[in-house]
Tab-separated table of C-alpha atoms in Angstrom:
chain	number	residue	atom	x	y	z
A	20	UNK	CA	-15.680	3.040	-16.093
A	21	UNK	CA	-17.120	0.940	-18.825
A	22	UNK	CA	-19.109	-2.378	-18.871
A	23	UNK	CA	-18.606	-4.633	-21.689
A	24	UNK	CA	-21.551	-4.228	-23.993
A	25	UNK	CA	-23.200	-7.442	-26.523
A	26	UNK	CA	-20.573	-8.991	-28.793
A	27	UNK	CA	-19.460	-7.275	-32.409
A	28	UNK	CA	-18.876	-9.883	-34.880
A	29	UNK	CA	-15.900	-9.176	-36.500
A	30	UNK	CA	-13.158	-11.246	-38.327
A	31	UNK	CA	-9.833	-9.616	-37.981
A	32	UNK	CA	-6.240	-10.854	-38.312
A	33	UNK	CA	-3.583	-7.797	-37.776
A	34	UNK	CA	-0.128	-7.497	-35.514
A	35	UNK	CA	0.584	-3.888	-35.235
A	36	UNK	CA	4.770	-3.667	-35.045
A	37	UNK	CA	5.769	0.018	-34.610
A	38	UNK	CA	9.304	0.691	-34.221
A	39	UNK	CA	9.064	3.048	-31.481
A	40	UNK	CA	6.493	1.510	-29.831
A	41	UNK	CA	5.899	-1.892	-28.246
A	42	UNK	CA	3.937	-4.638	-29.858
A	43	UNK	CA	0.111	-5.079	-30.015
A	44	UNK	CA	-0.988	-8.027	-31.308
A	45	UNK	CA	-4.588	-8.688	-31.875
A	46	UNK	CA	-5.188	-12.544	-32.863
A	47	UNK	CA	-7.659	-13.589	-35.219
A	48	UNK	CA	-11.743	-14.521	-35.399
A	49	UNK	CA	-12.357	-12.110	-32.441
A	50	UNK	CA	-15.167	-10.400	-30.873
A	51	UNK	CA	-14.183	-6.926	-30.329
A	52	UNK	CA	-14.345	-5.278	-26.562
A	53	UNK	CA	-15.875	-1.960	-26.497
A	54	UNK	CA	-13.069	0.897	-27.723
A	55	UNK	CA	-12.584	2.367	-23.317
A	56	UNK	CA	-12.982	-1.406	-22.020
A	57	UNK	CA	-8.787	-1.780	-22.036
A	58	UNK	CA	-7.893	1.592	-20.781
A	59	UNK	CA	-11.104	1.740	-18.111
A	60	UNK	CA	-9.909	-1.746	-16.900
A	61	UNK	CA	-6.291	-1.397	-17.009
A	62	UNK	CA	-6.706	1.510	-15.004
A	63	UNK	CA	-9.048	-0.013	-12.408
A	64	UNK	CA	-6.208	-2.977	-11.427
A	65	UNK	CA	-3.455	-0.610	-11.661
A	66	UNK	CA	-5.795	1.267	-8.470
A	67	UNK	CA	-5.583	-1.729	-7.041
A	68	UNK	CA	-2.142	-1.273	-6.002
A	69	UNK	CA	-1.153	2.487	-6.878
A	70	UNK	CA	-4.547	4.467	-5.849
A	71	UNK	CA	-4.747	8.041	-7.942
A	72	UNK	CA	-2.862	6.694	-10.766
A	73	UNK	CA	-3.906	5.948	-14.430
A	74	UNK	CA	-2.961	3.063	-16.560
A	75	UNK	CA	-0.567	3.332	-19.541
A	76	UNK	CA	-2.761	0.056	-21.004
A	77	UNK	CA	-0.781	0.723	-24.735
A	78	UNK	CA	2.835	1.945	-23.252
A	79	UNK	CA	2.290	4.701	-25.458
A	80	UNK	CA	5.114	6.916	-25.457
A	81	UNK	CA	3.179	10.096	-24.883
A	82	UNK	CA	2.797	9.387	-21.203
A	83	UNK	CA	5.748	11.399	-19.988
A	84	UNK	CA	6.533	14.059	-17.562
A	85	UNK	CA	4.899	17.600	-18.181
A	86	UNK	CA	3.296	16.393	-20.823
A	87	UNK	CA	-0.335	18.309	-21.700
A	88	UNK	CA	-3.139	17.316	-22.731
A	89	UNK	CA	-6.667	15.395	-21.891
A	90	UNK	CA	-7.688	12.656	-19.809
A	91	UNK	CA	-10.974	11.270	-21.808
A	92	UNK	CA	-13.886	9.442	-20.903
A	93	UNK	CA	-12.418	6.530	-21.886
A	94	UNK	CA	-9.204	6.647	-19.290
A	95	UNK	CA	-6.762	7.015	-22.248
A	96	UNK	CA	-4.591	10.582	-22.373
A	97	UNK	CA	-4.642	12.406	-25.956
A	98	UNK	CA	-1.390	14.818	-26.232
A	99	UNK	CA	-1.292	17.737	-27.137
A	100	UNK	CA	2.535	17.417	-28.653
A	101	UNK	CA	3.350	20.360	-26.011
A	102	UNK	CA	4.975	20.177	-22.820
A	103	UNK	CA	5.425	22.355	-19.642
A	104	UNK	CA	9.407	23.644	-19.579
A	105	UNK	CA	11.501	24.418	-17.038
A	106	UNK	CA	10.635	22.044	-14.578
A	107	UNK	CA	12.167	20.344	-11.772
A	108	UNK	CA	11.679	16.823	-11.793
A	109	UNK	CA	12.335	14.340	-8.758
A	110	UNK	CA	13.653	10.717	-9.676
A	111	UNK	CA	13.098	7.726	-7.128
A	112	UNK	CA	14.181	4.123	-8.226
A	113	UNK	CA	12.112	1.374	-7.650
A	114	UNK	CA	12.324	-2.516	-7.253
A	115	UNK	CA	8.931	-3.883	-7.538
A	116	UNK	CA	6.959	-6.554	-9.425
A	117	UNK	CA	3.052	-5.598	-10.261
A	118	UNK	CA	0.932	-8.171	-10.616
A	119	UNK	CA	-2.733	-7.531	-11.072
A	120	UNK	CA	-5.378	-9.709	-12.588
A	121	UNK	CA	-9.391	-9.380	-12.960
A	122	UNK	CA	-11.112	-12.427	-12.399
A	123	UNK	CA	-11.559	-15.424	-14.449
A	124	UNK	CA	-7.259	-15.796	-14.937
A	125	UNK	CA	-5.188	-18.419	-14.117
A	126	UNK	CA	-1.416	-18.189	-14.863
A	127	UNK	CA	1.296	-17.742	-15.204
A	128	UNK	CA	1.856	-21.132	-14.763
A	129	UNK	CA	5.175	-23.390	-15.907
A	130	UNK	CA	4.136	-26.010	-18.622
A	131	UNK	CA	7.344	-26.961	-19.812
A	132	UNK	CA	11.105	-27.323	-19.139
A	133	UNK	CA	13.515	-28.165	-21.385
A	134	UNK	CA	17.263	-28.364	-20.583
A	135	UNK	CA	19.924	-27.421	-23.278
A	136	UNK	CA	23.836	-27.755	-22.592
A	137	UNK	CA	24.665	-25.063	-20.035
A	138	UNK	CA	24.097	-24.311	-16.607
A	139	UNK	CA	20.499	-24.773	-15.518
A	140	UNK	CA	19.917	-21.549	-14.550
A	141	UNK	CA	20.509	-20.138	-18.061
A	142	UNK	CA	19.727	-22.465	-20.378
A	143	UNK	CA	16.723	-24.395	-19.652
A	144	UNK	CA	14.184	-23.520	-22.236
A	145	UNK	CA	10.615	-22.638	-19.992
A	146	UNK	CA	7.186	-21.682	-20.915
A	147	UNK	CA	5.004	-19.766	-19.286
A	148	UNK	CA	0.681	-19.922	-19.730
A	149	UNK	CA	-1.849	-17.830	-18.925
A	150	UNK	CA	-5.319	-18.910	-19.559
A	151	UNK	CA	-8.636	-17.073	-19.256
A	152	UNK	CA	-12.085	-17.972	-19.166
A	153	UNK	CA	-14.145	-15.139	-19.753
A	154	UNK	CA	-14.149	-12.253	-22.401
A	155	UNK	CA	-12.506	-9.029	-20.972
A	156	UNK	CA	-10.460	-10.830	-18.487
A	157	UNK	CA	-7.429	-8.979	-17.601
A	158	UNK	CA	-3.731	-9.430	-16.141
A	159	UNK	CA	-0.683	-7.304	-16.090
A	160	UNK	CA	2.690	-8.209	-14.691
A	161	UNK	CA	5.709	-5.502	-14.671
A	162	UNK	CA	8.930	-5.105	-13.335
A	163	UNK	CA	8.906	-1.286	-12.205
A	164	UNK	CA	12.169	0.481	-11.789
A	165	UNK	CA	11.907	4.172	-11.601
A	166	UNK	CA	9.190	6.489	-10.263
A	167	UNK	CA	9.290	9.960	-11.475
A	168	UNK	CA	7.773	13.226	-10.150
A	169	UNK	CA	7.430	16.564	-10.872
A	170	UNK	CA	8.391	19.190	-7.884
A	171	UNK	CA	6.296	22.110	-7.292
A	172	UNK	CA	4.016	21.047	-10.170
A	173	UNK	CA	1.002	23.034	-8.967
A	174	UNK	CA	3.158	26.085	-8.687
A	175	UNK	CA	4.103	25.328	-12.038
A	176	UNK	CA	1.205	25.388	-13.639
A	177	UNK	CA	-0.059	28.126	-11.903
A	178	UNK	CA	2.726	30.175	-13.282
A	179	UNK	CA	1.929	28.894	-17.105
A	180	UNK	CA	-2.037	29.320	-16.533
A	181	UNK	CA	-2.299	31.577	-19.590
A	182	UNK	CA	-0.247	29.283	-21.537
A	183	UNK	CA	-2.139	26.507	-21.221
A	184	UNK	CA	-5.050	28.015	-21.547
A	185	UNK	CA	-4.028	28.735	-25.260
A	186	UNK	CA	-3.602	24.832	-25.358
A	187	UNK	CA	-6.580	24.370	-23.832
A	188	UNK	CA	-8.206	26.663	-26.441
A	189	UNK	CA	-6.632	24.559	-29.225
A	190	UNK	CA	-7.907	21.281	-27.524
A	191	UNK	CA	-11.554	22.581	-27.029
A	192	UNK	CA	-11.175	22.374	-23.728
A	193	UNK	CA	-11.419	26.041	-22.764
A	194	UNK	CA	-15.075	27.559	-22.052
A	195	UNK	CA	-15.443	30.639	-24.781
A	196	UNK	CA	-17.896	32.657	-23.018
A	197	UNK	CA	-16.257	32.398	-19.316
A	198	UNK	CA	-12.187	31.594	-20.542
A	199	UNK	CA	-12.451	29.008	-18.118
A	200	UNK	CA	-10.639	25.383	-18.423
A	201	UNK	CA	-12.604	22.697	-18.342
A	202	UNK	CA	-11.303	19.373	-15.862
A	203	UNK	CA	-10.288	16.434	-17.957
A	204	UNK	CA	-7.048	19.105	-19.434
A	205	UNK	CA	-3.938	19.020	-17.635
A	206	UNK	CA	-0.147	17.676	-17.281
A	207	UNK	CA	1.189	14.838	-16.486
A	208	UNK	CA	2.435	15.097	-13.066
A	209	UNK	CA	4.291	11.795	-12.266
A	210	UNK	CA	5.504	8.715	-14.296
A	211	UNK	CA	6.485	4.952	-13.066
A	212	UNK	CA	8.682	3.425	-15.670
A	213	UNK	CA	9.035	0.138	-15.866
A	214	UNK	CA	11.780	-2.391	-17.573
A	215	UNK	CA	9.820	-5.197	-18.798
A	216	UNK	CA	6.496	-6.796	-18.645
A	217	UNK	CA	3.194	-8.042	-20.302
A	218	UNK	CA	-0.508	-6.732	-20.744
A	219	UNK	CA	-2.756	-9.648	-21.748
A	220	UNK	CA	-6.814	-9.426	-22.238
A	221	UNK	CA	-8.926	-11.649	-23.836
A	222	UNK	CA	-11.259	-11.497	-26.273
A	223	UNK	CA	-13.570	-13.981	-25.811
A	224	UNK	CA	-14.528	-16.689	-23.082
A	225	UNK	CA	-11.773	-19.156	-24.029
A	226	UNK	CA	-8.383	-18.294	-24.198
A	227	UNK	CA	-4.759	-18.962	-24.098
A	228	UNK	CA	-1.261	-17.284	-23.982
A	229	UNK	CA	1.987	-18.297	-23.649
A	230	UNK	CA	5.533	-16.802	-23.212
A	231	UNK	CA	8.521	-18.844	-23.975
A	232	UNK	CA	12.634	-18.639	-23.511
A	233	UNK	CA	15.538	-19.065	-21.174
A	234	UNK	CA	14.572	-19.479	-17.524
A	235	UNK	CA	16.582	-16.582	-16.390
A	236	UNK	CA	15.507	-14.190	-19.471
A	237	UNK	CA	11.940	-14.952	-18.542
A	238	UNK	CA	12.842	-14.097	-14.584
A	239	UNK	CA	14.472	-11.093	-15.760
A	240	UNK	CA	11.343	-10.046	-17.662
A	241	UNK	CA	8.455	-11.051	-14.671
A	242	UNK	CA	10.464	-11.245	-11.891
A	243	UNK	CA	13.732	-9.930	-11.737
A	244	UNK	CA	14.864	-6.629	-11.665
A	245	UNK	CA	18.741	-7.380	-11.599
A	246	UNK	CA	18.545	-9.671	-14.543
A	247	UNK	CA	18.158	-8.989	-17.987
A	248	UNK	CA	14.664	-9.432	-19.568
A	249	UNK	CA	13.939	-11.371	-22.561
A	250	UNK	CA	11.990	-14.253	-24.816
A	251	UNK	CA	11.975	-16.373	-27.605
A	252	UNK	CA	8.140	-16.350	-28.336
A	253	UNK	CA	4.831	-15.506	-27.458
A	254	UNK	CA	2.272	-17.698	-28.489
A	255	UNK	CA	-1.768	-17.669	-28.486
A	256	UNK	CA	-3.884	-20.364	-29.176
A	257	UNK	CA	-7.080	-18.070	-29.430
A	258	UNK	CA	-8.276	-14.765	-29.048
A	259	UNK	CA	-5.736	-12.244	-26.908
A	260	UNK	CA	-4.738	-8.936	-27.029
A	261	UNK	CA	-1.135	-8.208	-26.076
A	262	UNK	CA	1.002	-5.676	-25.043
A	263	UNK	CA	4.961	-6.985	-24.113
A	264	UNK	CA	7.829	-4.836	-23.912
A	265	UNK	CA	10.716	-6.148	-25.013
A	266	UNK	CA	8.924	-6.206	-27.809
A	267	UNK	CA	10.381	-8.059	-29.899
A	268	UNK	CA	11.936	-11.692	-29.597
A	269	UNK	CA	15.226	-12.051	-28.189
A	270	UNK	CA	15.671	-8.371	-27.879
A	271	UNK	CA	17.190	-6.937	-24.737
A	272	UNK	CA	17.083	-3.513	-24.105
A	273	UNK	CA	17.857	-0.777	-21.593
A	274	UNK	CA	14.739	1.595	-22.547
A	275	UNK	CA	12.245	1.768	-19.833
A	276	UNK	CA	8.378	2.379	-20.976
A	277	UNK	CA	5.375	4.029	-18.815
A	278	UNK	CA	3.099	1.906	-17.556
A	279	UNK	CA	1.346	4.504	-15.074
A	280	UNK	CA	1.010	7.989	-14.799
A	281	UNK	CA	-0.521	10.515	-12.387
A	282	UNK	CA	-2.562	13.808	-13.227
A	283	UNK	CA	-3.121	17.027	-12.249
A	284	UNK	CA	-5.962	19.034	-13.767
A	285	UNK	CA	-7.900	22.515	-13.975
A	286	UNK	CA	-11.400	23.688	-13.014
A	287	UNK	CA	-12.156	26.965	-14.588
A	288	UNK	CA	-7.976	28.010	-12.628
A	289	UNK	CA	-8.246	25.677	-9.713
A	290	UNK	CA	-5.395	23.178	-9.650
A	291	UNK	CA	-6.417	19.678	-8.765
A	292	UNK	CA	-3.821	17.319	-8.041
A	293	UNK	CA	-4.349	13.778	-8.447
A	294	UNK	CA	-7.272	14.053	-10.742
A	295	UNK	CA	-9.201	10.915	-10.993
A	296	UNK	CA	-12.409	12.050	-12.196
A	297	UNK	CA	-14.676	14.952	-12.500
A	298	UNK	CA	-15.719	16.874	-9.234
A	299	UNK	CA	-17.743	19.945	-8.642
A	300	UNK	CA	-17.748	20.183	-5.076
A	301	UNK	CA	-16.596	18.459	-1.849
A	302	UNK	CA	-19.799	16.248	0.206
A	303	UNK	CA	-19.555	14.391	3.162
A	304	UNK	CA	-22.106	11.689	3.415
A	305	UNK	CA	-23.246	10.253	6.915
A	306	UNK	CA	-24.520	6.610	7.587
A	307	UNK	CA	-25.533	6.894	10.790
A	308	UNK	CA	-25.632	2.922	12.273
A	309	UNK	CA	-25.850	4.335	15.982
A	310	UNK	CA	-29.298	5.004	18.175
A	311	UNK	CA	-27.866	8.492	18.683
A	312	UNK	CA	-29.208	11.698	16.810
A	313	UNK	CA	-25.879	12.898	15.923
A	314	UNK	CA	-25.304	16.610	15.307
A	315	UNK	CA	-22.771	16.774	12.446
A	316	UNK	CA	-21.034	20.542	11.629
A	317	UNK	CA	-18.612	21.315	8.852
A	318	UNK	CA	-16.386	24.701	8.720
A	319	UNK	CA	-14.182	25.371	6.512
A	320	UNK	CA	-12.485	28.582	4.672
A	321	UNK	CA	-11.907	29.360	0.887
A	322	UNK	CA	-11.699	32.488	-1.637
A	323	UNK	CA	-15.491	33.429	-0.151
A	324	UNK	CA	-14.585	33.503	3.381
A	325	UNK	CA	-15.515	30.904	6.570
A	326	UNK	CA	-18.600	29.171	5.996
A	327	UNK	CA	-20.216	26.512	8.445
A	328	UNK	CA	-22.354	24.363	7.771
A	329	UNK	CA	-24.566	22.000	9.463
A	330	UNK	CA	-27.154	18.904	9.045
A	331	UNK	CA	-28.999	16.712	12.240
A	332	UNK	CA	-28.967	12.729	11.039
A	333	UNK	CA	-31.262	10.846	13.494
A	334	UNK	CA	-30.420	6.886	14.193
A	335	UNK	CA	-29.971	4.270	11.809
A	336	UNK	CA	-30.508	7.187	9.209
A	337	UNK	CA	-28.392	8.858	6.551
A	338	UNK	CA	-27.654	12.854	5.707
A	339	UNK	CA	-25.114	14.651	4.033
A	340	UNK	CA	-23.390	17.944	3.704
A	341	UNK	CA	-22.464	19.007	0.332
A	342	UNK	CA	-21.662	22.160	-1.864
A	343	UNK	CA	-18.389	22.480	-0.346
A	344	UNK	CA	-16.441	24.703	-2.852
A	345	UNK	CA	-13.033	22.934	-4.694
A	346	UNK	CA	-10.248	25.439	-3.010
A	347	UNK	CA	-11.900	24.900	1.210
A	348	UNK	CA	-8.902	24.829	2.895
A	349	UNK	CA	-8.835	24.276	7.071
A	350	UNK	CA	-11.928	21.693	6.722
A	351	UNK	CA	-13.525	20.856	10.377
A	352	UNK	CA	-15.999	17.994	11.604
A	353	UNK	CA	-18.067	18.236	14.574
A	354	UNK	CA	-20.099	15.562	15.839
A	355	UNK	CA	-22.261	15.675	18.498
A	356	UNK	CA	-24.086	12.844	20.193
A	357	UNK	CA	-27.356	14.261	21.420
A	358	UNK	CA	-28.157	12.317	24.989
A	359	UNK	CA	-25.037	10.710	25.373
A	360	UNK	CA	-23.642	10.560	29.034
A	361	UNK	CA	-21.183	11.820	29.345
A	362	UNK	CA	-22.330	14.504	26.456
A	363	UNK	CA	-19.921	13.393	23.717
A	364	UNK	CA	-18.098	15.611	20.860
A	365	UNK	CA	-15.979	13.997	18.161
A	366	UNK	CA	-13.998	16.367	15.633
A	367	UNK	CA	-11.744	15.461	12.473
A	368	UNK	CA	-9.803	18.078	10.384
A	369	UNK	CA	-8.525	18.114	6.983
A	370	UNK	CA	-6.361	20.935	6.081
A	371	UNK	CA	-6.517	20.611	2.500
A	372	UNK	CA	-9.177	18.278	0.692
A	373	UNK	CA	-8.080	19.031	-2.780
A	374	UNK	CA	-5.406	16.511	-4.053
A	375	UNK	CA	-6.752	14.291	-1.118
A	376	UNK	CA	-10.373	13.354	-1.320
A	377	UNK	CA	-10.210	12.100	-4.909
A	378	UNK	CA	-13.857	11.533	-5.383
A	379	UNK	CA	-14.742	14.370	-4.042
A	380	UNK	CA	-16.576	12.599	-0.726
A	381	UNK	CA	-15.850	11.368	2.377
A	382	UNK	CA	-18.078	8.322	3.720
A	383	UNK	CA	-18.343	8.823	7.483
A	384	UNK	CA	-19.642	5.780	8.924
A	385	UNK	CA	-21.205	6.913	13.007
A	386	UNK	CA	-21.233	3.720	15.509
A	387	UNK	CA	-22.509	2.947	19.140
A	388	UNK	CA	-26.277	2.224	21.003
A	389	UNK	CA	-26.778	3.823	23.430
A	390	UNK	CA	-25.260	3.819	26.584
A	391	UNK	CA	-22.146	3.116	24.975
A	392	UNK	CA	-19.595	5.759	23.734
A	393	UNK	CA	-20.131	6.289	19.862
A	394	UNK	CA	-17.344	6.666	17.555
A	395	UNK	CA	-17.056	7.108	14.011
A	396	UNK	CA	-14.964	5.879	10.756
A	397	UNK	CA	-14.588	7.270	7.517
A	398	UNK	CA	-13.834	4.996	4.687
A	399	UNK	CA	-11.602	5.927	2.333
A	400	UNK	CA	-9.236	6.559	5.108
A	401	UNK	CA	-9.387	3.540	6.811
């Protein structure tokens, strides 16, 4: 993920209105971000709360099902304009609110009410503020409704390898010399649609937004999934970007846009669900905290046969185990506890680490002083 880098003075005053896509609005005297910072970022907080999936940052309408195409260093998924057919897709409704927010946010916070004939509920006029105090601080807040999925997607692509390889090919994302696809090219495997919402970042250390309308149209929009979702304005006093869908004032709409998607991609004809990054190989990395030498012994089988392999990690020391290949199925741990009474064995089993172990690693974390029985953790399933 990116780091902001120094400050590029630019002037700039453009709102981008597309008519098929929502509005990003850029407001004026700004210094710009670094191109990946929304994507990486937007990605990171949408982690927080859906782990394997990417951020949608610009609702682009790209991001659908079966779409193909390339995950790029900067988090953001180029199309290729071609799409997997025949599939089988799996729809499961939602009713949740996502809020995320980097540091350095406050908001949304009420700053006014104003009542209009009516009742209350629907007619008092409300605005909403967000305000941020450093440059590249982040919030999103959706109203997700629908989830979808693709069934059987790895057998799917399995059975349209040479296919997309031809895409891949066009996308220069196929090896010439060994035909093989390079990770970072695949489909979109999964979707979550949502019916309203806002992106917000800011663009320097001082900054305001605001959102304003009918109490229940802003509920609808942040809040609400039962109740229609809409605004009067959106204001901001200095330098935000902006992504809102409705997008336009007092629109109200039934169209749902992506705001997440998940990924499957290739190694060379390997199928990796849930990519997240670039992996290689599978490594298990030992911090051993206890006053045991611990004996630690992976097995495992794939298209090369049963291997086993094995590394001794003495106390309050670290090893690893590496070089595992991407399709080890039937994955064993052994650990033994050299000169523990009784003599203790521990063992953990994954039957399939690819789609699973995201990273690639598994941080085992060993525990107990002797005479006491030792145990051990791994973090990223805890």
């Amino acid at each position: 993920m990116s780091r902001l880098s120094p400050p590029l003075l630019v002037t700039i005053y453009v709102i981008l209105v597309f008519s098929i896509e929502p509005v990003l609005a850029i407001n004026v005297e700004l210094n710009t971000l670094p191109d990946d910072y929304l994507s990486d970022t937007y990605t990171e907080l949408i982690r927080e709360a859906k782990p394997g999936w990417w951020g949608n940052w610009s609702l682009s309408k790209s991001v659908e099902l079966g779409a193909i195409g390339v995950v790029g260093d900067d988090s953001s998924f180029n199309p290729s304009g071609l799409h997997l057919s025949n599939l089988k897709m799996k729809v499961s409704p939602l009713s949740e609110k996502l809020k995320v927010s980097t540091q350095h946010v406050l908001g949304p916070n009420v700053v006014s009410t104003n009542m209009a004939a009516g009742p209350a509920e629907t007619s008092a006029q409300v605005t909403l503020k967000w305000e941020f105090s450093a440059k590249g601080a982040m919030s999103a807040q959706w109203i997700l409704v629908e989830e979808q999925h693709l069934s059987n997607s790895a057998d799917s692509i399995i059975r349209n390898m040479e296919f997309l390889k031809s895409v891949a090919r066009e996308m220069n994302m196929l090896n010439p010399l060994t035909g093989e696809i390079s990770q970072g090219f695949g489909v979109i495997t999964g979707v979550i649609l949502a019916k309203s919402g806002v992106n917000l970042a800011s663009v320097s250390d001082s900054a305001e937004w605001s959102i304003s309308g009918e109490g229940e149209g802003l509920q609808g929009m942040l809040g609400n999934a039962n109740a229609f979702a809409s605004y009067a304005s959106a204001e901001s006093s200095s330098n935000i970007v902006s992504v809102l869908w409705p997008a336009t004032p007092n629109e109200v709409t039934d169209e749902l846009v992506p705001i997440a998607y998940t990924f499957t991609s290739i190694h060379g004809e390997t199928v990796i669900p849930l990519w997240v990054e670039k992996i290689n190989d599978f490594e298990l990395i030992f911090k051993n905290h206890s006053s045991y030498i611990v004996i630690a012994t992976v097995s495992y089988h794939s298209s090369e046969g049963r291997a086993e392999r094995q590394t001794k990690i003495s106390g309050f020391l670290q090893g690893s185990i590496g070089d595992i290949p991407l399709d080890a199925t039937s994955l064993k741990l052994r650990l033994e506890f050299v000169g523990s009474v009784p003599y203790t064995t521990l063992h953990n089993r994954w039957n399939t680490p690819l789609g699973t172990w995201l990273t690639g690693k598994r941080h085992i974390d060993v525990w107990g002083l002797w005479p006491d029985h030792p145990s051990f953790t791994i973090q990223e399933e805890e």
